[in-house]
Coordinates of C-alpha atoms and ligand atoms in Angstrom, one line a residue:
X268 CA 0.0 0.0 0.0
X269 CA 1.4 3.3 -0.6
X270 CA 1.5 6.0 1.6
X271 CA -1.5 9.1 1.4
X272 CA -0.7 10.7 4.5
X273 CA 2.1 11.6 6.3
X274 CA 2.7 12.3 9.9
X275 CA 5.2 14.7 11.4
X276 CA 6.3 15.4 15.5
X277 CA 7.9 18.4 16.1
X278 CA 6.5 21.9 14.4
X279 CA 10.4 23.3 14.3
X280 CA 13.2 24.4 11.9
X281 CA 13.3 21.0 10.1
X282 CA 9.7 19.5 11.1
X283 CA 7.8 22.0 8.9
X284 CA 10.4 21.5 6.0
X285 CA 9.6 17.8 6.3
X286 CA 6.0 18.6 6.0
X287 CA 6.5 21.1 3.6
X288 CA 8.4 18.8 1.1
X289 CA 5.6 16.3 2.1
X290 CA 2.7 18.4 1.2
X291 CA 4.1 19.6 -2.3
X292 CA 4.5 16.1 -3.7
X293 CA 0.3 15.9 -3.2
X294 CA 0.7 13.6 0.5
X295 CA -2.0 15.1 3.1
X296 CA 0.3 16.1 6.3
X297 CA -0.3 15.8 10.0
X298 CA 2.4 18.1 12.2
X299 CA 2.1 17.8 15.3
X300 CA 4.1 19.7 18.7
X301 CA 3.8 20.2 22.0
X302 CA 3.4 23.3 21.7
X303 CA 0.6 25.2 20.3
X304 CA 2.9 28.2 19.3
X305 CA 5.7 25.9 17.7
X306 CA 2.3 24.2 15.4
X307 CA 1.0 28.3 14.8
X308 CA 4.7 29.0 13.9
X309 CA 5.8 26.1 11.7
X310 CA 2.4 26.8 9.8
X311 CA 3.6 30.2 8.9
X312 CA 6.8 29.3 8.2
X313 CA 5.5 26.9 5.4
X314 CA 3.0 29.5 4.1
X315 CA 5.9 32.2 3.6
X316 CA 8.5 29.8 2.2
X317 CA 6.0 28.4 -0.3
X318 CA 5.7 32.0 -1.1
X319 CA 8.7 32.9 -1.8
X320 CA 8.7 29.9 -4.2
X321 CA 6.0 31.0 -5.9
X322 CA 7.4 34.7 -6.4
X323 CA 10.3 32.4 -8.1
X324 CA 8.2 30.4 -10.2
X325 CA 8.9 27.8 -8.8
X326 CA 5.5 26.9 -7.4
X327 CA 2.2 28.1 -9.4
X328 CA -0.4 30.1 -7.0
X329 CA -2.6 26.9 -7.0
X330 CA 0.0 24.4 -6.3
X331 CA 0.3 26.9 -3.3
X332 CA -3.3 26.4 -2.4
X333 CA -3.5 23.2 -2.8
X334 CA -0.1 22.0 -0.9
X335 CA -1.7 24.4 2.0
X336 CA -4.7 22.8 2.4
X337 CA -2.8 19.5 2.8
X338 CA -1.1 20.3 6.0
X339 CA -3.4 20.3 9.3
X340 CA -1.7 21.2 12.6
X341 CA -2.2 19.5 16.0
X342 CA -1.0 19.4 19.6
X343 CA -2.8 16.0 19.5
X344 CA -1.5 13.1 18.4
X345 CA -5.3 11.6 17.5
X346 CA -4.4 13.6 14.2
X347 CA -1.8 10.8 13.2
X348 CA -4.5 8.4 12.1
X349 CA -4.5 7.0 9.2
X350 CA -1.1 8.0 8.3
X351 CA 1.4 5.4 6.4
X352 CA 4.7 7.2 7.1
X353 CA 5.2 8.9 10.8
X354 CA 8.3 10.7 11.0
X355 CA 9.6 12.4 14.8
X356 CA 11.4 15.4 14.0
X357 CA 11.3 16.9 17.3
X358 CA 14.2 18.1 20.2
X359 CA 17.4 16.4 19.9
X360 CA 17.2 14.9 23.3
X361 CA 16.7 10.9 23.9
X362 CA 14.5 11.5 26.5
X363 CA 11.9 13.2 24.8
X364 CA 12.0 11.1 21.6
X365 CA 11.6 8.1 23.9
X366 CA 8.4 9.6 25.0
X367 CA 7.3 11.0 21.8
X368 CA 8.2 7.2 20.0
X369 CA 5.9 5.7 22.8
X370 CA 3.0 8.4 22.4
X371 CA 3.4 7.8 18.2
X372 CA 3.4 3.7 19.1
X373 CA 0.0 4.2 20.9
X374 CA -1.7 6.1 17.9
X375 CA -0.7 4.9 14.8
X376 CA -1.7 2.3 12.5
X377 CA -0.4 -1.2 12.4
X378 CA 1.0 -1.1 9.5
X379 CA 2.8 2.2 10.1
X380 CA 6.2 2.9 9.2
X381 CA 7.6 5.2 12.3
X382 CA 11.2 6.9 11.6
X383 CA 12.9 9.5 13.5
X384 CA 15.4 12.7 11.9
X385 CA 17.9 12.3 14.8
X386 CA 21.1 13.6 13.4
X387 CA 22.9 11.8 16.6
X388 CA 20.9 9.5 19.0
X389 CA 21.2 5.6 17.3
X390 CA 18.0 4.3 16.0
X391 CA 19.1 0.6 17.3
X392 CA 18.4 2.3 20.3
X393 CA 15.0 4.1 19.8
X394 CA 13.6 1.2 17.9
X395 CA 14.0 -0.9 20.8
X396 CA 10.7 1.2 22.6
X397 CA 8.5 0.2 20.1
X398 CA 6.4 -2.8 19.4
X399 CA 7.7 -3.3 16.1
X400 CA 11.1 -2.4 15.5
X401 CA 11.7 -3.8 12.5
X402 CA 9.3 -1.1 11.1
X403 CA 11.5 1.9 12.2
X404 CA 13.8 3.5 10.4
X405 CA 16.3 7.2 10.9
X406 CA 15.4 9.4 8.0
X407 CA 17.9 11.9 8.1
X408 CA 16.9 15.2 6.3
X409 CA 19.2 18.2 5.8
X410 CA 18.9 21.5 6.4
X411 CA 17.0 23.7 5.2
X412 CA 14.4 20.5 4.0
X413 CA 13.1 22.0 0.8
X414 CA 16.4 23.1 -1.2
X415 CA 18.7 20.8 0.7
X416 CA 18.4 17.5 -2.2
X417 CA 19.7 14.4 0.0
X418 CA 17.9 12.2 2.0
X419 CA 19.5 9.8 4.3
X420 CA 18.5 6.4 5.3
X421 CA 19.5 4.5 8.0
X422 CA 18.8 1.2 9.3
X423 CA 18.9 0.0 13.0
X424 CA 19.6 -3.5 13.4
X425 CA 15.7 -4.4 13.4
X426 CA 15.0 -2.6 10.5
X427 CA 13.0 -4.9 8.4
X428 CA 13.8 -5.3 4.5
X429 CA 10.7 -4.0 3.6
X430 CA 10.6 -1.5 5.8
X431 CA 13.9 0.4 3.9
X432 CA 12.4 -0.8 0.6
X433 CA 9.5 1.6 1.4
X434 CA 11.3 4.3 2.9
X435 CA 13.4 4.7 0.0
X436 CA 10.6 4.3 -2.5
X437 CA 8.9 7.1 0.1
X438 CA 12.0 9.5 -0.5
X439 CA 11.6 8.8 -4.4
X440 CA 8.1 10.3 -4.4
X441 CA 9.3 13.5 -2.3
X442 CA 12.2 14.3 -4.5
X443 CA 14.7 13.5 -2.5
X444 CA 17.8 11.1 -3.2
X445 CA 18.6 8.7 -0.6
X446 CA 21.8 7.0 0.4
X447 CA 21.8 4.1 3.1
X448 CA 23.8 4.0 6.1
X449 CA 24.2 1.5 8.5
X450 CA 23.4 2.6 12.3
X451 CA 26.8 4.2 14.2
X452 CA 27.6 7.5 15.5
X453 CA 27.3 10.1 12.9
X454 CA 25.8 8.0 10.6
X455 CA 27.9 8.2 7.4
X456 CA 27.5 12.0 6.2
X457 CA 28.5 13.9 9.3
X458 CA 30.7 10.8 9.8
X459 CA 32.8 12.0 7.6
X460 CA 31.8 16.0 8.0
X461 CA 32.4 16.7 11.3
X462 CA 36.2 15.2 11.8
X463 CA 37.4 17.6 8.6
X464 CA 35.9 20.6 10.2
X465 CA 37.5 19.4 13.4
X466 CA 40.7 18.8 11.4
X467 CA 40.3 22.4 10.0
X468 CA 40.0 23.8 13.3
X469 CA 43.4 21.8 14.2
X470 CA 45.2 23.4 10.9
X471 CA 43.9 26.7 12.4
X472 CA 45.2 26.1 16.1
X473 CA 48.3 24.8 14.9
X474 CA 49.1 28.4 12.9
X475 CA 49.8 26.1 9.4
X476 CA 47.1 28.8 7.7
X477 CA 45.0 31.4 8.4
X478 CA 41.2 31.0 8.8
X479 CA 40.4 32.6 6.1
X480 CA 43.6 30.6 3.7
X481 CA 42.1 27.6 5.1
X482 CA 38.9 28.4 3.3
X483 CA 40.2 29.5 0.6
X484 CA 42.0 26.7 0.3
X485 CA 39.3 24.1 0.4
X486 CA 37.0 26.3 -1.9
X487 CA 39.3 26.6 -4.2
X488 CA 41.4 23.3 -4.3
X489 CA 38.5 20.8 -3.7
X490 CA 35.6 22.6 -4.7
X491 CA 34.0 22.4 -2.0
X492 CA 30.8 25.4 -1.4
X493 CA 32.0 27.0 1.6
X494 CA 35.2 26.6 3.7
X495 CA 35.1 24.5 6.4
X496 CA 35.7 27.4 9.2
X497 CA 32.9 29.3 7.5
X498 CA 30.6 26.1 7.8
X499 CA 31.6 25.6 11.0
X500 CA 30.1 28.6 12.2
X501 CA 27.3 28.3 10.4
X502 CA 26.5 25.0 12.2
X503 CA 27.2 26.4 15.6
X504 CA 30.5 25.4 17.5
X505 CA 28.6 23.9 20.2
X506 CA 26.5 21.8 18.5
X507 CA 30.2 20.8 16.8
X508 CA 31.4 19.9 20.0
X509 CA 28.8 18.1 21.2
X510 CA 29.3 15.6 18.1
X511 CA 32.8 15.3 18.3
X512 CA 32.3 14.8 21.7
X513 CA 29.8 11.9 20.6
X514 CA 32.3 10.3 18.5
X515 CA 34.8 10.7 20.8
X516 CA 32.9 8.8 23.5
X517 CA 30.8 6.1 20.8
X518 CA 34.2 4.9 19.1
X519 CA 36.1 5.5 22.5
X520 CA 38.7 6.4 19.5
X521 CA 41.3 9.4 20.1
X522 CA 41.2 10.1 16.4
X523 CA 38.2 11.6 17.1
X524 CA 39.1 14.0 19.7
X525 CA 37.4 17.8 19.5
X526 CA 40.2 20.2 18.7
X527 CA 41.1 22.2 21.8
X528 CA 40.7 25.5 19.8
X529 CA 37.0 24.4 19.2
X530 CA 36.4 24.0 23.1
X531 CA 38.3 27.2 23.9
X532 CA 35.7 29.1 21.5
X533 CA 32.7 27.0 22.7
X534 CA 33.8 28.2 26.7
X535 CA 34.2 31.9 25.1
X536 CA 31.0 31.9 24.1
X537 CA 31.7 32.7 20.6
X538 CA 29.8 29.6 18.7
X539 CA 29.9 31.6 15.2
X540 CA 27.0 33.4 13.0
X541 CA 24.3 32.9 16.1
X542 CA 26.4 34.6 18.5
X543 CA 28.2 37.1 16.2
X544 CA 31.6 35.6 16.1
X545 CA 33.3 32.3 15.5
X546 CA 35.9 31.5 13.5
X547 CA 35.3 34.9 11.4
X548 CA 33.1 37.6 12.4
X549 CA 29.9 38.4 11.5
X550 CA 29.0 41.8 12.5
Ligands
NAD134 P1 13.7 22.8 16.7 O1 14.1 23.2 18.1 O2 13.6 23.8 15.6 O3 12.3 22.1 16.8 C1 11.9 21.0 17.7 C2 10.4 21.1 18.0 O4 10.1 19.9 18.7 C3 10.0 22.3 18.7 O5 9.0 23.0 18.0 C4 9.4 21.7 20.0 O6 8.3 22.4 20.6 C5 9.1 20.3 19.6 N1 8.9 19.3 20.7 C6 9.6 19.2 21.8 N2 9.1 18.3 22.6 C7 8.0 17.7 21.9 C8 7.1 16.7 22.2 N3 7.1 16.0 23.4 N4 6.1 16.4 21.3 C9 6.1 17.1 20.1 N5 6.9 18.1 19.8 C10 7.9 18.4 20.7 O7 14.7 21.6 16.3 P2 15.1 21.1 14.8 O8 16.4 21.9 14.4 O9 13.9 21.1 13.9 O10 15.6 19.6 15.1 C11 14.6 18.6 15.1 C12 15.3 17.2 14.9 O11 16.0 17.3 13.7 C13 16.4 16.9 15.9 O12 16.4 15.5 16.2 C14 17.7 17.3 15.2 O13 18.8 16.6 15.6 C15 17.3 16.9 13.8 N6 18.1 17.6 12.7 C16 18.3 18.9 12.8 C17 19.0 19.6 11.7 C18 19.2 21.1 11.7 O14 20.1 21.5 11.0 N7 18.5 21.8 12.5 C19 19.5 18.8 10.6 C20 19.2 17.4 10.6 C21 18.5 16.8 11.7

């Protein structure tokens, strides 16, 4: 059976991007929060950024309309029935997505798939709460949900054949392309992410280059976007720190040790573009 409606917990930053994405491929779209600000919010947030498509062409008016009238927002999780896909998507903290995995167990169907945009709690783990486990699964989105064109897939150790055959069908019909990974800290993108930026901010401490050489260096000699210092604070140093610190602690590996420079800017407080400074300054 294929999958009409989609459910979504957590109303934030990448919640109503996944319902978003969801709604414009023609699925009907349950987001849910806690909070009935954070549902009011992510609403608006979709209405302005399929706006701004439209002004681009990249959306006709009634597309608009129509993807609109898809999405319904809840603080109850009643509204997940009869959904085929439910995907969590709410605070990075394993306490609450144990609760919210149990609340989403109780209400959906029995045929649900249930999968969870954790970027670093393992899904072995949070599939273990549920009565099925072999029908959850990490769908890892990237930021922000609608331009960003990857999708990535990762499989606990209960996750079910079927279960990944859907999923990826799932990220087929939303535009996305997925990659699998197996479960492990990091999964395989910021697996490999996060220790170059770390690496970078070694180069840096070690006074081989300048911030801004280092940059320029990676721009322009492998192509890559943006610089890794740059990206760096766009991420956030903390939230860098914390999954280094993750690695660190998951592989029990000293390879992946944070770069001392990156914790003496974290205790500083400057954590890059949301606090003004970082690695370069953003005045
Ligand atoms: P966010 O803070 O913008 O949104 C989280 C939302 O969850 C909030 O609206 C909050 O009210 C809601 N919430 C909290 N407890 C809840 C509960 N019990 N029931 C329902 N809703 C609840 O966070 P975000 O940046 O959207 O991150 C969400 C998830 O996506 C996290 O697991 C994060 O690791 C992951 N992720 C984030 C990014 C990113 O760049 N922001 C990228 C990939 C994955």
């Amino acid at each position: 059976m294929s999958i009409q409606k989609v459910g979504v917990v957590g109303a934030g930053t990448m919640g109503n991007g996944i319902a978003q994405v969801c709604a414009v491929a023609g699925l009907q779209v349950a987001m849910i929060d806690i909070s009935g600000a954070a549902v009011t919010d992510g609403l608006a947030t979709i209405e302005s950024s399929l706006e701004r498509l439209v002004r681009k062409d990249k959306l006709s008016a009634a597309d608009r309309a129509a993807a609109l009238a898809r999405v319904s927002g809840n603080t109850d999780y009643a509204a997940l029935k009869g959904a085929g896909l439910i995907i969590e998507a709410a605070t990075e903290n394993p306490g609450i997505k144990l609760r919210i995995l149990r609340q989403i167990d109780e209400a959906a169907e029995d045929d649900a798939i249930i999968a969870t945009n954790t970027s670093s709690i393992s899904i072995t783990l949070l599939a273990a709460v549920l009565k099925q486990p072999e029908r959850f699964i990490g769908m890892h989105f990237f930021n922000p949900v609608p331009m960003m064109a990857l999708l990535e897939v990762i499989r606990g150790l209960q996750t079910s054949d079927e279960t990944h055959a859907k999923t990826l069908a799932f990220a087929q019909t939303i535009g996305k392309t997925a990659i699998t990974a197996r479960n492990s800290p990091g999964f395989a993108v910021n697996r490999i992410l996060v220790p170059m930026i770390n690496e970078a901010i070694f180069t840096l401490q070690e006074g081989l280059a300048t911030a801004d050489d280092i940059d320029t260096g990676m721009r322009l000699g492998c192509n890559h976007p943006i610089g890794p210092l740059a990206l760096a604070d766009l991420i956030g140093l903390d939230t860098l720190l914390a999954v280094m610190q993750v690695f660190y602690e998951g592989f029990n590996d000293p390879k992946y040790r944070p770069a001392p420079l990156l914790r003496e800017m974290v205790a500083a407080g400057r954590l890059g573009r949301k606090s003004g400074r970082g690695f370069h300054s953003y005045a």
